[in-house]
Coordinates of N, CA and C in Angstrom, one line a residue:
M1 N 286.1 24.1 88.2 CA 285.1 25.0 87.6 C 284.1 24.7 87.0
R2 N 283.2 25.1 87.2 CA 281.7 25.1 86.5 C 280.7 26.0 86.1
P3 N 280.2 26.4 85.0 CA 279.0 27.3 85.7 C 277.8 27.0 86.1
L4 N 277.2 28.0 86.6 CA 276.2 28.4 87.3 C 275.0 27.3 86.5
D5 N 274.2 26.9 87.0 CA 272.7 26.2 86.8 C 271.6 27.3 87.0
E6 N 271.0 27.1 86.6 CA 269.8 27.8 86.4 C 269.1 28.7 87.9
T7 N 268.9 27.6 88.9 CA 268.2 27.8 90.4 C 269.9 28.5 90.8
E8 N 271.0 28.2 90.6 CA 271.8 29.0 91.3 C 272.1 30.3 90.7
M9 N 272.3 30.6 89.8 CA 272.3 31.6 88.9 C 271.3 33.1 89.6
T10 N 270.0 32.4 89.6 CA 268.9 33.2 90.3 C 269.1 33.6 91.5
A11 N 269.5 32.6 92.6 CA 270.1 33.0 94.2 C 271.2 34.0 94.2
V12 N 272.2 34.1 93.1 CA 273.4 34.8 93.2 C 272.8 36.3 92.8
M13 N 272.0 36.1 91.5 CA 271.0 37.6 91.0 C 270.6 38.3 91.9
E14 N 269.6 37.3 92.6 CA 268.6 38.1 93.6 C 269.6 38.8 94.8
K15 N 270.4 38.1 95.1 CA 271.3 38.8 96.1 C 272.1 39.6 95.5
L16 N 273.0 39.7 94.8 CA 273.3 41.0 94.1 C 272.6 42.1 93.9
H17 N 270.9 42.0 93.4 CA 270.2 42.7 93.1 C 270.0 43.6 94.3
K18 N 269.8 42.9 95.7 CA 269.4 43.9 96.7 C 270.3 44.8 97.1
F19 N 271.6 44.7 96.4 CA 272.9 45.7 96.9 C 273.3 46.5 95.9
V20 N 273.1 45.9 94.6 CA 273.5 46.8 93.5 C 272.1 47.5 92.5
G21 N 270.9 46.5 93.0 CA 269.6 47.4 92.3 C 270.0 47.4 90.8
N22 N 269.7 48.3 89.8 CA 269.6 48.2 88.6 C 271.0 48.3 87.9
N23 N 272.0 48.4 88.9 CA 273.3 48.7 88.0 C 274.0 47.0 87.8
L24 N 273.0 46.3 88.2 CA 273.5 44.8 88.3 C 273.6 44.7 86.5
K25 N 273.2 45.3 85.6 CA 273.4 45.3 84.1 C 274.8 45.6 83.9
N26 N 275.3 46.4 84.8 CA 276.7 47.1 84.5 C 277.7 45.8 84.9
L27 N 277.2 45.2 85.8 CA 278.4 44.3 86.6 C 278.6 43.0 85.5
I28 N 277.4 42.6 84.7 CA 277.2 41.6 84.1 C 277.9 42.1 82.8
E29 N 277.6 43.3 82.4 CA 278.3 43.5 80.9 C 279.4 44.2 80.9
N30 N 280.5 43.8 82.0 CA 281.2 44.7 82.3 C 282.6 44.4 81.4
P31 N 283.2 44.7 80.6 CA 283.8 44.1 79.4 C 285.4 43.9 80.0
S32 N 285.7 42.5 79.7 CA 286.9 42.3 80.5 C 288.2 42.7 79.6
H33 N 289.2 43.4 79.8 CA 290.8 43.6 79.0 C 291.8 42.5 79.2
E34 N 291.5 41.7 79.8 CA 292.5 40.7 80.8 C 292.9 39.9 79.0
G35 N 294.1 39.2 79.0 CA 294.3 38.0 78.2 C 294.9 38.6 77.1
P36 N 295.4 37.4 76.3 CA 296.1 37.9 74.8 C 295.1 38.4 73.9
D37 N 293.7 38.5 73.8 CA 293.0 38.5 72.7 C 292.8 40.2 72.7
S38 N 292.5 40.4 71.7 CA 292.4 42.2 71.3 C 291.2 42.2 71.6
I39 N 290.2 41.5 71.3 CA 288.4 41.6 71.7 C 288.5 41.5 73.0
P40 N 287.7 42.8 73.7 CA 287.8 42.5 74.8 C 286.2 41.4 75.2
G41 N 286.6 40.5 76.4 CA 285.8 39.5 76.9 C 284.9 40.1 77.7
R42 N 284.3 39.3 78.6 CA 282.9 39.3 79.4 C 283.4 38.8 80.7
Y43 N 282.8 39.3 81.8 CA 282.9 38.6 83.1 C 281.9 37.5 83.2
C44 N 282.4 36.8 84.0 CA 280.9 35.7 84.1 C 281.3 35.0 85.6
F45 N 280.4 34.3 86.2 CA 280.1 33.9 87.5 C 280.5 32.1 86.8
R46 N 281.3 31.3 88.2 CA 281.6 29.9 88.0 C 281.6 29.4 89.3
M47 N 281.4 28.3 89.9 CA 281.3 27.6 91.1 C 282.6 26.7 91.2
N48 N 283.3 26.9 92.2 CA 283.9 25.7 92.7 C 284.0 25.4 94.1
K49 N 283.7 24.2 94.5 CA 283.6 23.7 95.8 C 282.8 24.9 96.7
N50 N 281.4 24.9 96.4 CA 280.3 25.7 96.6 C 280.7 26.9 97.1
K51 N 281.7 27.4 96.3 CA 282.1 28.8 96.4 C 281.7 29.9 94.9
I52 N 281.4 30.8 94.8 CA 281.2 31.5 93.5 C 282.0 32.4 93.2
Y53 N 282.8 32.6 91.9 CA 283.7 33.1 91.6 C 283.5 34.0 90.7
Y54 N 283.6 35.2 90.4 CA 283.3 36.3 89.3 C 284.8 36.6 88.8
C55 N 284.9 36.3 87.5 CA 286.0 36.5 87.0 C 286.1 36.6 85.3
S56 N 287.0 36.7 84.9 CA 286.8 37.2 83.1 C 286.9 35.6 82.5
E57 N 286.2 35.8 81.2 CA 286.4 34.8 80.2 C 287.5 33.9 79.8
S58 N 288.3 34.9 79.5 CA 290.1 34.5 78.8 C 290.5 34.1 80.7
L59 N 290.4 34.4 81.7 CA 290.8 33.7 83.0 C 290.3 32.0 82.8
V60 N 288.9 32.0 82.7 CA 288.6 30.7 82.9 C 289.1 29.7 82.0
K61 N 289.0 30.3 80.6 CA 289.9 29.5 79.7 C 291.3 29.0 79.8
R62 N 291.9 29.8 80.5 CA 293.4 29.3 80.8 C 293.6 28.3 82.3
A63 N 292.3 28.5 82.6 CA 292.5 27.8 84.0 C 291.7 26.4 83.6
T64 N 291.4 26.2 82.5 CA 290.8 24.6 82.3 C 292.2 23.7 82.5
N65 N 293.5 24.2 82.1 CA 294.5 23.4 82.1 C 294.8 22.9 83.7
I66 N 294.5 23.6 84.6 CA 294.6 22.7 85.7 C 293.5 21.9 86.3
A67 N 293.6 20.9 87.1 CA 292.6 19.8 87.4 C 291.8 20.7 88.2
R68 N 290.5 20.3 88.7 CA 289.6 21.0 89.9 C 289.8 20.7 91.3
P69 N 290.6 19.6 91.6 CA 291.1 19.3 92.9 C 292.4 20.1 93.1
N70 N 293.1 20.8 92.0 CA 294.5 21.6 92.4 C 293.7 22.6 92.5
L71 N 292.8 23.4 91.8 CA 292.5 24.6 91.7 C 291.8 25.3 93.0
V72 N 292.5 26.3 93.3 CA 292.3 26.7 94.8 C 291.2 28.0 94.7
S73 N 291.6 29.0 93.8 CA 290.6 29.9 93.6 C 291.0 30.5 92.2
L74 N 290.0 31.0 91.8 CA 289.9 32.2 90.4 C 289.2 33.1 90.4
G75 N 289.9 34.2 90.0 CA 289.0 35.7 90.1 C 288.6 35.9 91.4
T76 N 287.5 36.9 92.1 CA 287.1 37.1 93.0 C 285.9 36.2 93.8
C77 N 286.2 35.9 95.0 CA 285.3 34.8 95.5 C 283.9 36.0 96.3
I78 N 283.0 35.8 95.5 CA 282.1 36.8 95.5 C 281.1 35.9 96.9
G79 N 280.8 35.0 97.3 CA 279.8 34.3 97.9 C 280.0 33.1 98.1
K80 N 279.3 32.2 98.9 CA 279.3 30.8 98.6 C 277.9 30.2 98.9
Y81 N 277.7 29.0 99.0 CA 276.3 28.5 99.2 C 276.8 27.7 100.4
T82 N 275.6 27.7 101.4 CA 276.1 27.0 102.5 C 275.6 25.4 102.6
H83 N 275.2 24.8 103.6 CA 275.0 23.5 103.6 C 273.5 23.0 103.3
G84 N 272.8 24.4 103.9 CA 271.4 24.6 103.6 C 271.1 24.7 102.3
G85 N 272.0 25.3 101.4 CA 271.3 25.4 100.0 C 271.2 27.5 100.0
N86 N 271.6 28.0 101.0 CA 271.5 29.5 100.9 C 272.5 30.0 100.4
F87 N 272.4 31.1 99.7 CA 273.8 32.0 99.4 C 274.2 32.9 100.2
H88 N 275.3 33.1 100.3 CA 275.8 34.2 101.2 C 276.8 35.1 100.4
L89 N 276.8 36.6 100.6 CA 277.6 37.0 100.0 C 279.1 37.2 101.1
T90 N 280.4 37.2 100.4 CA 281.0 37.3 101.5 C 282.0 38.7 101.5
V91 N 283.2 38.7 101.9 CA 283.5 40.0 102.3 C 284.3 40.7 101.2
Q92 N 284.9 39.9 100.3 CA 285.5 39.9 99.0 C 284.7 40.5 98.0
A93 N 283.4 40.5 98.3 CA 282.4 40.9 97.2 C 282.2 42.1 97.8
L94 N 282.9 43.4 98.4 CA 282.5 44.2 98.7 C 283.2 45.2 97.7
N95 N 284.3 44.9 97.5 CA 284.8 45.8 95.9 C 284.3 45.4 95.1
L96 N 283.8 45.0 94.8 CA 282.8 44.7 93.8 C 281.4 45.6 93.8
L97 N 281.2 45.2 94.9 CA 279.6 46.0 95.3 C 279.6 47.6 95.4
A98 N 280.5 48.2 95.7 CA 281.2 49.4 95.6 C 281.2 50.1 94.5
A99 N 282.0 49.2 93.8 CA 282.1 50.1 92.2 C 280.7 49.9 91.5
N100 N 279.9 49.3 91.9 CA 278.6 49.2 91.1 C 277.3 49.8 91.8
A101 N 277.7 50.4 93.2 CA 276.6 50.4 94.1 C 275.8 52.0 93.8

């Protein structure tokens, strides 16, 4: 898992903005109540094997104990990058989009 770079993040945000609109702010600033911390964390976007995942920061911290080749999935897969470099949303993103549309 790695954080998205600037060009990847803009492609993801532009695609999500088409469907969610101004509620994109709610998607990014959504507090996460997962994990042992009493202070709620935030959700973030991570990339693994050309797939973009939407997961909480506490889950990302706990997943650092797993090697990258052994990590299958983390959080909700919202999309993937094609071989041509385009970003496509996947069906799993519908739950996330419906809550913020």
